[in-house]
PDB file of C-alpha atoms in Angstrom:
ATOM      1  CA  ASP A  39     101.274 100.289 112.313  1.00 57.00           C
ATOM      2  CA  THR A  40     101.958  97.697 109.380  1.00 81.00           C
ATOM      3  CA  GLY A  41     104.854  96.308 108.397  1.00 93.00           C
ATOM      4  CA  VAL A  42     106.707  95.411 104.968  1.00 96.00           C
ATOM      5  CA  SER A  43     104.622  93.799 102.534  1.00 96.00           C
ATOM      6  CA  GLN A  44     105.459  92.262  99.521  1.00 97.00           C
ATOM      7  CA  ASN A  45     103.560  90.969  96.327  1.00 97.00           C
ATOM      8  CA  PRO A  46     103.106  88.429  95.228  1.00 97.00           C
ATOM      9  CA  ARG A  47     104.187  86.100  97.902  1.00 96.00           C
ATOM     10  CA  HIS A  48     104.798  83.521  95.419  1.00 97.00           C
ATOM     11  CA  LYS A  49     105.774  83.292  91.658  1.00 98.00           C
ATOM     12  CA  ILE A  50     106.055  80.513  89.105  1.00 98.00           C
ATOM     13  CA  THR A  51     107.214  81.264  85.771  1.00 98.00           C
ATOM     14  CA  LYS A  52     109.155  79.730  82.881  1.00 97.00           C
ATOM     15  CA  ARG A  53     112.254  80.512  81.741  1.00 97.00           C
ATOM     16  CA  GLY A  54     112.803  83.716  79.469  1.00 97.00           C
ATOM     17  CA  GLN A  55     109.495  85.238  81.039  1.00 98.00           C
ATOM     18  CA  ASN A  56     109.584  88.640  82.554  1.00 98.00           C
ATOM     19  CA  VAL A  57     108.731  88.970  86.381  1.00 98.00           C
ATOM     20  CA  THR A  58     107.805  92.085  88.527  1.00 98.00           C
ATOM     21  CA  PHE A  59     107.719  91.966  92.477  1.00 98.00           C
ATOM     22  CA  ARG A  60     106.090  94.956  94.557  1.00 98.00           C
ATOM     23  CA  CYS A  61     107.393  96.105  98.152  1.00 98.00           C
ATOM     24  CA  ASP A  62     105.434  98.235 100.280  1.00 97.00           C
ATOM     25  CA  PRO A  63     107.804  99.710 103.164  1.00 97.00           C
ATOM     26  CA  ILE A  64     106.978 100.807 106.639  1.00 95.00           C
ATOM     27  CA  SER A  65     104.996 104.336 105.758  1.00 92.00           C
ATOM     28  CA  GLU A  66     107.321 106.697 107.205  1.00 89.00           C
ATOM     29  CA  HIS A  67     110.649 104.554 105.995  1.00 92.00           C
ATOM     30  CA  ASN A  68     112.713 106.736 103.699  1.00 92.00           C
ATOM     31  CA  ARG A  69     115.086 103.691 102.953  1.00 92.00           C
ATOM     32  CA  LEU A  70     114.246 100.467 101.086  1.00 95.00           C
ATOM     33  CA  TYR A  71     116.255  97.773 100.202  1.00 95.00           C
ATOM     34  CA  TRP A  72     116.192  94.554  98.086  1.00 96.00           C
ATOM     35  CA  TYR A  73     117.926  91.351  98.988  1.00 96.00           C
ATOM     36  CA  ARG A  74     117.721  88.006  97.596  1.00 97.00           C
ATOM     37  CA  GLN A  75     118.100  84.453  99.577  1.00 97.00           C
ATOM     38  CA  THR A  76     118.767  81.164  97.933  1.00 96.00           C
ATOM     39  CA  LEU A  77     118.133  78.012  99.804  1.00 92.00           C
ATOM     40  CA  GLY A  78     120.470  76.862 102.688  1.00 91.00           C
ATOM     41  CA  GLN A  79     122.030  80.651 102.621  1.00 94.00           C
ATOM     42  CA  GLY A  80     121.702  84.062 104.257  1.00 96.00           C
ATOM     43  CA  PRO A  81     120.212  87.048 102.302  1.00 96.00           C
ATOM     44  CA  GLU A  82     122.489  88.872  99.733  1.00 95.00           C
ATOM     45  CA  PHE A  83     122.168  92.429  99.114  1.00 94.00           C
ATOM     46  CA  LEU A  84     120.785  93.812  95.776  1.00 95.00           C
ATOM     47  CA  THR A  85     120.262  97.191  95.745  1.00 94.00           C
ATOM     48  CA  TYR A  86     118.669 100.160  98.001  1.00 91.00           C
ATOM     49  CA  PHE A  87     117.035 103.386  97.867  1.00 93.00           C
ATOM     50  CA  GLN A  88     116.914 106.466  99.816  1.00 90.00           C
ATOM     51  CA  ASN A  89     113.807 108.223  98.998  1.00 92.00           C
ATOM     52  CA  GLU A  90     113.347 107.993  94.967  1.00 92.00           C
ATOM     53  CA  ALA A  91     117.271 107.539  94.486  1.00 91.00           C
ATOM     54  CA  GLN A  92     118.745 104.377  94.053  1.00 91.00           C
ATOM     55  CA  LEU A  93     121.902 105.012  95.882  1.00 87.00           C
ATOM     56  CA  GLU A  94     123.858 101.538  95.647  1.00 86.00           C
ATOM     57  CA  LYS A  95     123.668  98.144  93.410  1.00 88.00           C
ATOM     58  CA  SER A  96     125.579  95.237  94.242  1.00 89.00           C
ATOM     59  CA  ARG A  97     127.433  93.309  91.610  1.00 86.00           C
ATOM     60  CA  LEU A  98     124.646  90.418  91.905  1.00 83.00           C
ATOM     61  CA  LEU A  99     122.446  92.928  90.200  1.00 86.00           C
ATOM     62  CA  SER A 100     123.038  91.971  86.551  1.00 89.00           C
ATOM     63  CA  ASP A 101     121.711  94.126  83.338  1.00 93.00           C
ATOM     64  CA  ARG A 102     118.592  91.642  83.493  1.00 96.00           C
ATOM     65  CA  PHE A 103     117.423  93.247  86.721  1.00 96.00           C
ATOM     66  CA  SER A 104     116.192  96.709  87.571  1.00 96.00           C
ATOM     67  CA  ALA A 105     114.520  98.276  90.601  1.00 96.00           C
ATOM     68  CA  GLU A 106     112.698 101.648  90.633  1.00 96.00           C
ATOM     69  CA  ARG A 107     111.047 103.527  93.180  1.00 96.00           C
ATOM     70  CA  PRO A 108     109.531 106.459  91.532  1.00 91.00           C
ATOM     71  CA  LYS A 109     108.014 108.327  93.950  1.00 87.00           C
ATOM     72  CA  GLY A 110     109.786 107.320  97.035  1.00 85.00           C
ATOM     73  CA  SER A 111     107.043 104.927  98.475  1.00 91.00           C
ATOM     74  CA  PHE A 112     106.880 101.490  97.222  1.00 96.00           C
ATOM     75  CA  SER A 113     109.312  99.977  95.095  1.00 98.00           C
ATOM     76  CA  THR A 114     109.323  97.540  92.232  1.00 98.00           C
ATOM     77  CA  LEU A 115     111.946  94.806  91.053  1.00 98.00           C
ATOM     78  CA  GLU A 116     111.881  93.461  87.669  1.00 97.00           C
ATOM     79  CA  ILE A 117     113.700  90.408  86.396  1.00 97.00           C
ATOM     80  CA  GLN A 118     113.792  90.159  82.722  1.00 97.00           C
ATOM     81  CA  ARG A 119     114.567  86.806  80.663  1.00 97.00           C
ATOM     82  CA  THR A 120     114.390  85.048  83.883  1.00 97.00           C
ATOM     83  CA  GLU A 121     116.690  82.277  84.296  1.00 96.00           C
ATOM     84  CA  GLN A 122     116.476  78.954  86.553  1.00 96.00           C
ATOM     85  CA  GLY A 123     119.461  80.528  88.674  1.00 95.00           C
ATOM     86  CA  ASP A 124     117.324  83.276  89.612  1.00 97.00           C
ATOM     87  CA  SER A 125     114.993  81.205  91.665  1.00 97.00           C
ATOM     88  CA  ALA A 126     115.273  82.485  95.130  1.00 97.00           C
ATOM     89  CA  MET A 127     113.446  84.268  98.019  1.00 97.00           C
ATOM     90  CA  TYR A 128     113.393  88.106  97.304  1.00 97.00           C
ATOM     91  CA  LEU A 129     113.218  90.062 100.404  1.00 97.00           C
ATOM     92  CA  CYS A 130     112.424  93.728 100.907  1.00 97.00           C
ATOM     93  CA  ALA A 131     113.488  95.668 103.927  1.00 96.00           C
ATOM     94  CA  SER A 132     112.823  99.351 105.058  1.00 95.00           C
ATOM     95  CA  SER A 133     114.347 101.642 107.441  1.00 92.00           C
ATOM     96  CA  LEU A 134     114.468 105.319 108.490  1.00 89.00           C
ATOM     97  CA  ASP A 135     117.659 107.113 108.260  1.00 84.00           C
ATOM     98  CA  PHE A 136     117.642 110.436 110.220  1.00 78.00           C
ATOM     99  CA  GLY A 137     120.360 113.076 110.195  1.00 70.00           C
ATOM    100  CA  GLY A 138     122.742 110.397 109.205  1.00 65.00           C
ATOM    101  CA  GLN A 139     121.670 108.011 111.476  1.00 70.00           C
ATOM    102  CA  THR A 140     120.070 104.729 110.384  1.00 73.00           C
ATOM    103  CA  ASP A 141     117.440 102.873 112.219  1.00 79.00           C
ATOM    104  CA  THR A 142     117.071  98.914 111.949  1.00 90.00           C
ATOM    105  CA  GLN A 143     116.198  97.340 108.794  1.00 93.00           C
ATOM    106  CA  TYR A 144     112.636  95.753 108.849  1.00 95.00           C
ATOM    107  CA  PHE A 145     112.052  92.579 106.550  1.00 96.00           C
ATOM    108  CA  GLY A 146     108.767  92.011 104.282  1.00 96.00           C
ATOM    109  CA  PRO A 147     107.667  88.310 104.145  1.00 95.00           C
ATOM    110  CA  GLY A 148     109.580  88.021 100.810  1.00 96.00           C
ATOM    111  CA  THR A 149     108.335  86.783  97.313  1.00 97.00           C
ATOM    112  CA  ARG A 150     109.496  83.205  96.528  1.00 97.00           C
ATOM    113  CA  LEU A 151     110.386  83.160  92.488  1.00 98.00           C
ATOM    114  CA  THR A 152     110.222  79.575  91.026  1.00 98.00           C
ATOM    115  CA  VAL A 153     111.750  79.604  87.287  1.00 98.00           C
ATOM    116  CA  LEU A 154     110.770  76.453  85.354  1.00 96.00           C
TER     117      LEU A 154
ATOM    118  CA  ALA B  11     136.284  92.652 103.486  1.00 78.00           C
ATOM    119  CA  GLN B  12     133.455  92.597 105.409  1.00 88.00           C
ATOM    120  CA  LYS B  13     132.426  88.937 106.419  1.00 94.00           C
ATOM    121  CA  VAL B  14     129.923  86.895 108.913  1.00 97.00           C
ATOM    122  CA  THR B  15     130.808  83.199 109.977  1.00 97.00           C
ATOM    123  CA  GLN B  16     128.546  81.393 111.630  1.00 98.00           C
ATOM    124  CA  ALA B  17     130.290  77.975 112.159  1.00 95.00           C
ATOM    125  CA  GLN B  18     127.417  76.107 113.507  1.00 97.00           C
ATOM    126  CA  THR B  19     124.923  75.126 110.517  1.00 97.00           C
ATOM    127  CA  GLU B  20     122.295  73.337 112.586  1.00 97.00           C
ATOM    128  CA  ILE B  21     121.802  72.430 116.397  1.00 98.00           C
ATOM    129  CA  SER B  22     119.516  70.143 117.505  1.00 98.00           C
ATOM    130  CA  VAL B  23     118.574  70.559 121.777  1.00 97.00           C
ATOM    131  CA  VAL B  24     115.689  69.308 124.043  1.00 97.00           C
ATOM    132  CA  GLU B  25     113.304  71.645 125.308  1.00 97.00           C
ATOM    133  CA  LYS B  26     114.571  73.363 128.182  1.00 97.00           C
ATOM    134  CA  GLU B  27     118.148  73.341 127.561  1.00 97.00           C
ATOM    135  CA  ASP B  28     120.254  76.180 127.091  1.00 98.00           C
ATOM    136  CA  VAL B  29     121.890  77.110 123.566  1.00 98.00           C
ATOM    137  CA  THR B  30     124.390  79.113 122.383  1.00 98.00           C
ATOM    138  CA  LEU B  31     124.310  80.429 118.533  1.00 98.00           C
ATOM    139  CA  ASP B  32     128.137  81.549 117.561  1.00 98.00           C
ATOM    140  CA  CYS B  33     128.884  84.809 115.438  1.00 98.00           C
ATOM    141  CA  VAL B  34     132.593  85.721 114.382  1.00 98.00           C
ATOM    142  CA  TYR B  35     132.759  89.003 112.143  1.00 97.00           C
ATOM    143  CA  GLU B  36     135.353  90.502 109.919  1.00 96.00           C
ATOM    144  CA  THR B  37     135.335  93.987 109.241  1.00 92.00           C
ATOM    145  CA  ARG B  38     138.095  96.822 108.758  1.00 89.00           C
ATOM    146  CA  ASP B  39     135.865  99.691 110.197  1.00 86.00           C
ATOM    147  CA  THR B  40     136.312 100.999 113.327  1.00 86.00           C
ATOM    148  CA  THR B  41     132.209 102.026 113.466  1.00 86.00           C
ATOM    149  CA  TYR B  42     129.928  99.046 112.555  1.00 89.00           C
ATOM    150  CA  TYR B  43     126.600  97.350 113.548  1.00 90.00           C
ATOM    151  CA  LEU B  44     125.643  93.990 114.667  1.00 93.00           C
ATOM    152  CA  PHE B  45     122.568  92.422 114.379  1.00 95.00           C
ATOM    153  CA  TRP B  46     120.660  88.932 115.061  1.00 97.00           C
ATOM    154  CA  TYR B  47     117.497  88.119 113.122  1.00 97.00           C
ATOM    155  CA  LYS B  48     115.547  84.937 113.336  1.00 97.00           C
ATOM    156  CA  GLN B  49     113.667  83.010 110.341  1.00 97.00           C
ATOM    157  CA  PRO B  50     110.873  80.745 111.530  1.00 94.00           C
ATOM    158  CA  PRO B  51     109.321  78.505 108.758  1.00 89.00           C
ATOM    159  CA  SER B  52     107.045  81.091 107.840  1.00 87.00           C
ATOM    160  CA  GLY B  53     110.173  82.878 105.946  1.00 88.00           C
ATOM    161  CA  GLU B  54     109.880  86.441 107.291  1.00 91.00           C
ATOM    162  CA  LEU B  55     113.091  87.716 108.846  1.00 95.00           C
ATOM    163  CA  VAL B  56     112.313  89.007 112.253  1.00 96.00           C
ATOM    164  CA  PHE B  57     114.767  91.463 114.118  1.00 95.00           C
ATOM    165  CA  LEU B  58     115.727  90.575 117.611  1.00 96.00           C
ATOM    166  CA  ILE B  59     118.593  92.860 118.204  1.00 93.00           C
ATOM    167  CA  ARG B  60     121.134  95.630 117.141  1.00 91.00           C
ATOM    168  CA  ARG B  61     124.546  96.938 118.470  1.00 90.00           C
ATOM    169  CA  ASN B  62     127.000  99.125 117.749  1.00 87.00           C
ATOM    170  CA  SER B  63     130.477  98.649 117.886  1.00 90.00           C
ATOM    171  CA  PHE B  64     130.942 101.006 120.576  1.00 88.00           C
ATOM    172  CA  ASP B  65     128.493  99.523 123.014  1.00 86.00           C
ATOM    173  CA  GLU B  66     129.974  96.080 124.154  1.00 84.00           C
ATOM    174  CA  GLN B  67     127.805  95.764 126.828  1.00 85.00           C
ATOM    175  CA  ASN B  68     126.025  92.351 126.938  1.00 86.00           C
ATOM    176  CA  GLU B  69     122.190  92.277 126.935  1.00 87.00           C
ATOM    177  CA  ILE B  70     119.601  90.163 128.286  1.00 88.00           C
ATOM    178  CA  SER B  71     115.825  90.305 127.091  1.00 90.00           C
ATOM    179  CA  GLY B  72     113.704  87.426 128.896  1.00 94.00           C
ATOM    180  CA  ARG B  73     115.248  84.391 127.892  1.00 95.00           C
ATOM    181  CA  TYR B  74     117.615  85.813 124.896  1.00 96.00           C
ATOM    182  CA  SER B  75     120.827  87.135 125.991  1.00 95.00           C
ATOM    183  CA  TRP B  76     123.859  88.376 123.689  1.00 95.00           C
ATOM    184  CA  ASN B  77     127.546  88.325 124.326  1.00 95.00           C
ATOM    185  CA  PHE B  78     129.696  91.002 122.248  1.00 95.00           C
ATOM    186  CA  GLN B  79     133.430  90.876 122.491  1.00 94.00           C
ATOM    187  CA  LYS B  80     135.493  92.948 120.465  1.00 93.00           C
ATOM    188  CA  SER B  81     138.776  91.516 121.242  1.00 93.00           C
ATOM    189  CA  THR B  82     137.507  88.165 119.622  1.00 95.00           C
ATOM    190  CA  SER B  83     135.473  89.905 117.087  1.00 96.00           C
ATOM    191  CA  SER B  84     132.343  87.661 118.093  1.00 96.00           C
ATOM    192  CA  PHE B  85     128.598  88.550 118.848  1.00 96.00           C
ATOM    193  CA  ASN B  86     127.321  85.208 120.312  1.00 97.00           C
ATOM    194  CA  PHE B  87     123.369  84.698 121.135  1.00 97.00           C
ATOM    195  CA  THR B  88     122.281  82.182 123.988  1.00 97.00           C
ATOM    196  CA  ILE B  89     118.423  81.008 124.362  1.00 97.00           C
ATOM    197  CA  THR B  90     118.154  80.076 128.074  1.00 97.00           C
ATOM    198  CA  ALA B  91     115.494  77.246 128.697  1.00 97.00           C
ATOM    199  CA  SER B  92     114.680  76.763 124.900  1.00 97.00           C
ATOM    200  CA  GLN B  93     111.033  76.249 123.791  1.00 97.00           C
ATOM    201  CA  VAL B  94     109.810  74.458 120.692  1.00 96.00           C
ATOM    202  CA  VAL B  95     108.902  78.116 119.637  1.00 96.00           C
ATOM    203  CA  ASP B  96     112.466  78.898 119.356  1.00 97.00           C
ATOM    204  CA  SER B  97     113.024  76.501 116.332  1.00 97.00           C
ATOM    205  CA  ALA B  98     114.125  78.482 113.576  1.00 97.00           C
ATOM    206  CA  VAL B  99     117.252  80.005 111.660  1.00 98.00           C
ATOM    207  CA  TYR B 100     119.211  82.536 113.248  1.00 98.00           C
ATOM    208  CA  PHE B 101     121.237  85.058 111.056  1.00 98.00           C
ATOM    209  CA  CYS B 102     124.051  86.941 112.522  1.00 98.00           C
ATOM    210  CA  ALA B 103     124.685  90.629 110.309  1.00 96.00           C
ATOM    211  CA  LEU B 104     126.932  93.046 109.850  1.00 94.00           C
ATOM    212  CA  SER B 105     126.580  96.582 108.555  1.00 90.00           C
ATOM    213  CA  GLU B 106     129.482  99.261 108.430  1.00 82.00           C
ATOM    214  CA  ASP B 107     128.726 102.803 108.762  1.00 72.00           C
ATOM    215  CA  GLN B 108     128.664 104.697 105.609  1.00 65.00           C
ATOM    216  CA  TYR B 109     128.982 108.291 106.841  1.00 60.00           C
ATOM    217  CA  GLY B 110     128.756 109.630 110.299  1.00 54.00           C
ATOM    218  CA  GLY B 111     126.197 106.962 111.823  1.00 52.00           C
ATOM    219  CA  SER B 112     124.490 106.005 108.510  1.00 57.00           C
ATOM    220  CA  GLN B 113     124.012 102.252 108.129  1.00 65.00           C
ATOM    221  CA  GLY B 114     125.119 100.344 104.766  1.00 75.00           C
ATOM    222  CA  ASN B 115     123.338  97.264 103.817  1.00 85.00           C
ATOM    223  CA  LEU B 116     123.497  94.071 105.724  1.00 92.00           C
ATOM    224  CA  ILE B 117     126.005  91.528 105.105  1.00 94.00           C
ATOM    225  CA  PHE B 118     124.911  87.917 106.700  1.00 96.00           C
ATOM    226  CA  GLY B 119     126.360  84.865 107.751  1.00 97.00           C
ATOM    227  CA  LYS B 120     124.705  81.735 106.393  1.00 97.00           C
ATOM    228  CA  GLY B 121     122.601  81.331 109.483  1.00 98.00           C
ATOM    229  CA  THR B 122     122.328  78.481 111.941  1.00 98.00           C
ATOM    230  CA  LYS B 123     119.368  76.267 111.819  1.00 98.00           C
ATOM    231  CA  LEU B 124     118.017  75.809 115.635  1.00 98.00           C
ATOM    232  CA  SER B 125     115.435  72.559 116.035  1.00 97.00           C
ATOM    233  CA  VAL B 126     114.311  72.365 119.665  1.00 97.00           C
ATOM    234  CA  LYS B 127     112.695  68.906 120.259  1.00 97.00           C
ATOM    235  CA  PRO B 128     109.676  68.547 122.894  1.00 95.00           C
TER     236      PRO B 128
END
C-alpha cells in the first residue's frame, strides 16, 4: 500500500515561467487536496477535489493557479507566470470520503518550488 | 471564523524530559475535528491523531498523550520521556463538518518546533 506521491520533489524556475506539479493519491482515496506551506508557517489550503470535481477553491488560488484531476486519480497543479512570492512547499493530501464520513487526510512529501 | 493558535513557537528540552505542546482553537461549529501532525526535517507531514468534537476522552498512545478540553477549546499534546527522534515541527489542525460527517479542509496552526537534545 503506497502513500501519496508527488513529483517533482524540487523545482527551481525563473520568474515568469510556468510550472506543473503532479500528485498521485493513495489508490482508493476519492478526495485530493492541495496546500501551500511557506517557511515558518503551517500549510494553507488551496483547493480540493472529490473524484474529478473541484469542489472548493481558496482565495489564495489566484488566476495564475489551476488544478485538475481529469480521471479522478492523479492531479496536477499548474502555476503560470511564476512570481517570487510563489516560492513555497506545495503539499498534496488524500482521503476517503464514504457515505458522508471523511477519513483522515494523508500527506505526500511535497514539491518545493523556488522562483528566482 | 476558524482559527488554530499554537503559542509556543519553539521548545527545547533534554532527552527524557516530558514536554507539552499547546493548541487552542476557535470555531462556531458544534461538530468539528482536531488533528495533530508531525513534520520532521524531511518535510513530510505525518498524521498522529484525529479527534471529533463529541469525543472528549483523552488518549494515550505509547509515549504520546492528548488532552482535549472543549471548555477551554484546547487540544494539548504531551510527549513523555522525550527522545531525540521526537525533534520535529508539530502542527495542530482543525476541520469543520461540511455536511453530516464530511470533513472540510484543514486549518493549521503555525506549528511548534520541538528540539530534543541528547
